[in-house]
Tab-separated table of C-alpha atoms in Angstrom:
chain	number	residue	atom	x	y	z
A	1	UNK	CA	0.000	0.000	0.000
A	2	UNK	CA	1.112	3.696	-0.791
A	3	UNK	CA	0.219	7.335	0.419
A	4	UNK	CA	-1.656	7.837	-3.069
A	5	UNK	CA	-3.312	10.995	-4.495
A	6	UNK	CA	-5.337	9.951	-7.563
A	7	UNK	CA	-7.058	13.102	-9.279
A	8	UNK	CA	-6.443	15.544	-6.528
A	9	UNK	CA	-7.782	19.007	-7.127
A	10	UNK	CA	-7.956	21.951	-4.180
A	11	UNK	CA	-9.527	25.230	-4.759
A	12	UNK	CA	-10.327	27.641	-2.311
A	13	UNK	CA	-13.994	27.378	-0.921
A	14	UNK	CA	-14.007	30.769	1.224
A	15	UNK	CA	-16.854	33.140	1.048
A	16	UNK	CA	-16.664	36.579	1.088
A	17	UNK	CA	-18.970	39.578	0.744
A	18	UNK	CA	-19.430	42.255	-1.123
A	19	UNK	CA	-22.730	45.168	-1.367
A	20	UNK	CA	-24.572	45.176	-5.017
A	21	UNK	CA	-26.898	48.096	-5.035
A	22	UNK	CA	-27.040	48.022	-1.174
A	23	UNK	CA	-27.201	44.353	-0.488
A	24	UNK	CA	-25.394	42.715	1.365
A	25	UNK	CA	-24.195	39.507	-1.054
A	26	UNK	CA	-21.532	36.555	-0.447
A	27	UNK	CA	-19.256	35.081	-3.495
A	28	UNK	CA	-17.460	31.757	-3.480
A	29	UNK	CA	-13.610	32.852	-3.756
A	30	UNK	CA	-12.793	29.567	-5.976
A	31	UNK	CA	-9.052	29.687	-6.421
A	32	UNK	CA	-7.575	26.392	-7.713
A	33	UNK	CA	-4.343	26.396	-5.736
A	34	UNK	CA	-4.231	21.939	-7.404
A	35	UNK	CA	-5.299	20.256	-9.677
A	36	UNK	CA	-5.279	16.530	-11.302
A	37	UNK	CA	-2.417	15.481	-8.732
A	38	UNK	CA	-1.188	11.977	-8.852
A	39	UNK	CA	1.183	10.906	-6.788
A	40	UNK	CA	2.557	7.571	-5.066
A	41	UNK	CA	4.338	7.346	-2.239
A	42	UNK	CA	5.849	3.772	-0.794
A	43	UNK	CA	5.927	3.308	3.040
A	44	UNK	CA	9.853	3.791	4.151
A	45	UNK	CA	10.722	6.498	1.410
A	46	UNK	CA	12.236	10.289	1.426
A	47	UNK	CA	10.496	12.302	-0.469
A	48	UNK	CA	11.589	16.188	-1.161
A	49	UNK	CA	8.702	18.210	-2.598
A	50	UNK	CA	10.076	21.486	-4.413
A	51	UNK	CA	8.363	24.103	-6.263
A	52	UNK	CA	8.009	27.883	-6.547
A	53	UNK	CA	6.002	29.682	-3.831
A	54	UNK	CA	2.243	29.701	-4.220
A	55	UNK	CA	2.622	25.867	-6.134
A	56	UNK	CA	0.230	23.930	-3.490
A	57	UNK	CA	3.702	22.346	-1.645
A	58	UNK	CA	2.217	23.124	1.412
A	59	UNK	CA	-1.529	22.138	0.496
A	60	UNK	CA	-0.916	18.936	-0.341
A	61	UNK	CA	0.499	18.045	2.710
A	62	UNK	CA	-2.034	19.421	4.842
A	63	UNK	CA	-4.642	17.278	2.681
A	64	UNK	CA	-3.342	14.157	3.817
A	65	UNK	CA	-4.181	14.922	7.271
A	66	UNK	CA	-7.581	16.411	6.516
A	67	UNK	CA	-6.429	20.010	7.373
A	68	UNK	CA	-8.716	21.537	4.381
A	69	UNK	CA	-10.421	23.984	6.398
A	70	UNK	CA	-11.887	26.589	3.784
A	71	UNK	CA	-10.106	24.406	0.712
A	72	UNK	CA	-13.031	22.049	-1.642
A	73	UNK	CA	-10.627	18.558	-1.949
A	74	UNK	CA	-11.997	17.019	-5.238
A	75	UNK	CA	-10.491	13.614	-6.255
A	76	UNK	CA	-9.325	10.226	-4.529
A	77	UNK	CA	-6.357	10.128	-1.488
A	78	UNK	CA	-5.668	7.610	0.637
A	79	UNK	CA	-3.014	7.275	3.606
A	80	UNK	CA	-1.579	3.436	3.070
A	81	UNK	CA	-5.381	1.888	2.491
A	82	UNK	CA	-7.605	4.515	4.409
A	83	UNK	CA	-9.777	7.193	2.732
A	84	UNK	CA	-8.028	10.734	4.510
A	85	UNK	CA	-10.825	12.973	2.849
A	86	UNK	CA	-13.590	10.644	5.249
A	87	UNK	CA	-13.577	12.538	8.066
A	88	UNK	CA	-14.308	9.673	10.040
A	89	UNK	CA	-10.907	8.572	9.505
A	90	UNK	CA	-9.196	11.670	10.433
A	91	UNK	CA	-8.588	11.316	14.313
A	92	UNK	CA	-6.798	7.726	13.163
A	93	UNK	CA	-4.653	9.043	10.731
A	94	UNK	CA	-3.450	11.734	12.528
A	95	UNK	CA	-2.333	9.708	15.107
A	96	UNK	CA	0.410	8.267	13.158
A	97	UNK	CA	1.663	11.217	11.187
A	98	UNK	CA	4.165	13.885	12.857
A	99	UNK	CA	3.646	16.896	11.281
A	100	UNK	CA	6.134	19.916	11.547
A	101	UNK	CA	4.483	22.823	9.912
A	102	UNK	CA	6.182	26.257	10.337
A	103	UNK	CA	2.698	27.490	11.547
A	104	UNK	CA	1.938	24.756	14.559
A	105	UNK	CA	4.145	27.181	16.511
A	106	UNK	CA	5.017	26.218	19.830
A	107	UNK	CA	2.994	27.577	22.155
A	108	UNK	CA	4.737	30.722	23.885
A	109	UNK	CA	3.001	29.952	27.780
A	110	UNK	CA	4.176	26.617	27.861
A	111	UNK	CA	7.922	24.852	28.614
A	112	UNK	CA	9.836	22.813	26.217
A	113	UNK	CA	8.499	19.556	27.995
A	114	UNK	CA	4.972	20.972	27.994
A	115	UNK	CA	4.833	21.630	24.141
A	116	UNK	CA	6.239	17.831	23.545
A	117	UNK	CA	3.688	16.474	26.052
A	118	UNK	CA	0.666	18.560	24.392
A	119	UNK	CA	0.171	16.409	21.136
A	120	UNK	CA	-0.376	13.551	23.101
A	121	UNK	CA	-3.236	15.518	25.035
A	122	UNK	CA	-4.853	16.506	21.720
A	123	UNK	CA	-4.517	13.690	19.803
A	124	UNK	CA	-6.150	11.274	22.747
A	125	UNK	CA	-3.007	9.016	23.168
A	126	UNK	CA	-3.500	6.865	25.846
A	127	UNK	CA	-0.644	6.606	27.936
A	128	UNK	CA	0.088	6.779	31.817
A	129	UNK	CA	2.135	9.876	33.287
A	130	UNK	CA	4.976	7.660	33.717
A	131	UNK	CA	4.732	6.551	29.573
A	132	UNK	CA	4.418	10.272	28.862
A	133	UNK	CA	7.495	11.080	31.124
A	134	UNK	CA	9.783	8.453	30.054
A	135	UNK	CA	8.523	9.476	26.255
A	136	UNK	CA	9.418	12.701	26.196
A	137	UNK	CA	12.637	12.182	27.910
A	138	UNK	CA	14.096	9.533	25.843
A	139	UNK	CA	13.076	11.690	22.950
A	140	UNK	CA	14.582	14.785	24.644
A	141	UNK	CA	18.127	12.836	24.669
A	142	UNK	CA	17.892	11.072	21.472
A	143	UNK	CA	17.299	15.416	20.044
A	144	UNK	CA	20.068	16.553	22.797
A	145	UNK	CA	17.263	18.541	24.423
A	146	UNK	CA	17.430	17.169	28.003
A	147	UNK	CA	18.611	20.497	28.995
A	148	UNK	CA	15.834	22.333	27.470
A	149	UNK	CA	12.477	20.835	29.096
A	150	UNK	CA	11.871	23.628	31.813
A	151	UNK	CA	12.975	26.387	29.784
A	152	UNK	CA	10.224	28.979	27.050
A	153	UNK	CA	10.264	28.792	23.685
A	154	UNK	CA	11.527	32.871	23.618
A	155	UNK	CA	14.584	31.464	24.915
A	156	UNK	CA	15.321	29.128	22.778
A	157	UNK	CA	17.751	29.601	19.625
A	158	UNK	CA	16.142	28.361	15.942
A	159	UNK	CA	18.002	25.502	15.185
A	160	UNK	CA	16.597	24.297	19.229
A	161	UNK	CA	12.851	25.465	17.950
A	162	UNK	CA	13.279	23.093	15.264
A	163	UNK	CA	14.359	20.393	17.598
A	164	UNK	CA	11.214	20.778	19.749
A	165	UNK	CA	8.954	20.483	16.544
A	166	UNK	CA	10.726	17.652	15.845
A	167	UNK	CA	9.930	15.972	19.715
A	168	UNK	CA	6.680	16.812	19.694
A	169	UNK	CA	5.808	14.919	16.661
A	170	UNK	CA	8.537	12.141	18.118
A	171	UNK	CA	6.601	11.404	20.584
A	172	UNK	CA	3.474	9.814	18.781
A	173	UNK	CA	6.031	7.719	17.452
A	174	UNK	CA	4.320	8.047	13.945
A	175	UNK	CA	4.818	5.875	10.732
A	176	UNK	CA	4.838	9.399	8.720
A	177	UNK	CA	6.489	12.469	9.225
A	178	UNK	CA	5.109	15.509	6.958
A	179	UNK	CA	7.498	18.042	7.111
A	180	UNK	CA	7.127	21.423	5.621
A	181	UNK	CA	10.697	23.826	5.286
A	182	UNK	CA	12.440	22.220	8.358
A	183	UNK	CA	15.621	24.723	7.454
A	184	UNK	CA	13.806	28.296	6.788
A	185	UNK	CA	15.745	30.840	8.474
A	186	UNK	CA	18.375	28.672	9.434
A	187	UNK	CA	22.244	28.639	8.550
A	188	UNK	CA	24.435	25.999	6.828
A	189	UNK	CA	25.481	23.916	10.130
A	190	UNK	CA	22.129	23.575	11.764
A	191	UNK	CA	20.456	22.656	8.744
A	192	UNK	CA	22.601	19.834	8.462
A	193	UNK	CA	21.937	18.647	11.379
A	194	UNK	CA	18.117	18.955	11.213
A	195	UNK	CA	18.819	17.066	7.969
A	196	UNK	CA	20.456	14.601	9.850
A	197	UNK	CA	17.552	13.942	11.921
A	198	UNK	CA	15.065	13.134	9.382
A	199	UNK	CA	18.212	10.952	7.530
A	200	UNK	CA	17.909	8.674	10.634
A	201	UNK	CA	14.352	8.249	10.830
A	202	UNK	CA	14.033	7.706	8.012
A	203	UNK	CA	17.210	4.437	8.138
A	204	UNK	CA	14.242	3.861	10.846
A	205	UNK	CA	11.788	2.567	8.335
A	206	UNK	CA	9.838	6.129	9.008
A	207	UNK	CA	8.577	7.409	5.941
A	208	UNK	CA	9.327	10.984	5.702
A	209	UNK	CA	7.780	13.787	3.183
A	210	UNK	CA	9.686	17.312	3.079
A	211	UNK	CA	8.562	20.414	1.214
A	212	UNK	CA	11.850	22.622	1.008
A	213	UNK	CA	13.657	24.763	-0.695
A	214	UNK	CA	17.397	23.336	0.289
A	215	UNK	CA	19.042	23.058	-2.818
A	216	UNK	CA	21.694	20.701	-1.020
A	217	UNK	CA	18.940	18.316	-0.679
A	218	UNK	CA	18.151	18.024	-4.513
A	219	UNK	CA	21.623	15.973	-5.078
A	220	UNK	CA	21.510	13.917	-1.311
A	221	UNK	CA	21.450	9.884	-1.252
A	222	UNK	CA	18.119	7.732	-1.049
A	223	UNK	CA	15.224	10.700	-1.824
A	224	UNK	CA	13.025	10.985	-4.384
A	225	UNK	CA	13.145	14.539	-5.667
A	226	UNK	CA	9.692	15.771	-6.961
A	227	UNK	CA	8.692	19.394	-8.587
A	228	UNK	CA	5.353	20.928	-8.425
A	229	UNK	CA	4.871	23.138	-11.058
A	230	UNK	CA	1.364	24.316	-12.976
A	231	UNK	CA	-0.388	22.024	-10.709
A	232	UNK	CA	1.988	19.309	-12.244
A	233	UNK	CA	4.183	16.491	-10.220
A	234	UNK	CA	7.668	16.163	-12.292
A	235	UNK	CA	10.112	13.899	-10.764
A	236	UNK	CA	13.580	15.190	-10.967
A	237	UNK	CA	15.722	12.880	-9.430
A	238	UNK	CA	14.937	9.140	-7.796
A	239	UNK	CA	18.249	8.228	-5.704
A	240	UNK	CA	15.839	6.168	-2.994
A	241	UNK	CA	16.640	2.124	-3.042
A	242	UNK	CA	14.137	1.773	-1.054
């Protein structure tokens, strides 16, 4: 079984109003932002999404965990057998996906260790306080965060932000990790080593999906390199022996 989008099409669903003659009237803003997407993805591969701004990188991440809030998802896409755009199905899948999205901030009133813990309250995982504890620490060393836990996200550099978004989807201890521009904003050195994480999860068996614009990454071992351009998915390199 694969992550596969078969006929995927997103366009904007968002009303707005506007006053014709003094009434008050609301138009359906429908942008296509996709459209006709297909797209396989085996369990266990890299995959590094690239594409100019405004190409749907982002969107068509979010659409495989249902986050299509104001966005009409035509078409057929399914998470390794199970229907993502069936809301029934959404709580499930999102259990075993770590996303880190650039805009799932960490939350400014809570510690290091209380951001990790949170996704586990939200998502209803159902472990003891001990679990949780031991959880988030052995994910804490494994990220070389131990140090961190009490400490604000204000006071944290943003190579150690990227860290924490990295534990806190750790510690569902998905299949999936949906990644979107892991190294914005960062230099040379800590990108690498963000890179590095990922690298290893994915020698885990994880399957990981990246939208980035790293260049370095284009030309790196075992990823399939894939452009999105004119709502078109070009493959420009396959290194992945997976």
């Amino acid at each position: 079984m694969t992550i596969h989008f078969k006929d995927i099409s997103v366009q904007t669903a968002k009303k707005y109003k506007h006053y014709d003659f003094g009434r008050k009237m609301y138009v359906m803003d429908n942008k296509s932002i996709l459209k006709g997407i297909n797209l396989e993805i085996k369990r266990g591969e890299f995959v590094v999404i690239t594409g100019d701004n405004g190409a749907g990188k982002s969107t068509l991440l979010k659409a495989i965990i249902h986050d299509t809030d104001g966005l009409d998802v035509q078409g057929t896409l399914s998470y390794f057998g199970t229907d993502t755009l069936n809301k029934r199905n959404v709580q499930k899948i999102r259990q075993s996906i770590g996303n880190v999205f650039q805009e799932y901030a960490l939350i400014d009133s809570k510690t290091v260790k209380e951001n990790i813990i949170y996704p586990l309250e939200v998502l209803g995982k159902k472990k003891s306080i001990d679990e949780r504890e031991n959880l988030v620490y052995s994910v804490c060393d494994y990220l070389g965060l131990l140090n961190k836990l009490d400490e604000y996200p204000h006071q944290l550099s943003g190579g150690q932000v990227q860290r924490v978004m990295i534990a806190r989807s750790m510690v569902l201890e998905p299949d999936t990790y949906l990644v979107d521009e892991p190294t914005s904003n960062l230099d040379k050195s800590i990108s690498r080593n963000i890179m590095k994480i990922y690298e290893d999860l994915n020698h885990q068996g994880k399957t990981i999906i990246m939208v980035t614009h790293h260049k370095e990454l284009l030309t790196n071992e075992n990823k399939r390199v894939i452009r999105l351009e004119d709502s078109k998915t070009e493959e420009v390199l396959n290194t992945s022996t997976k």
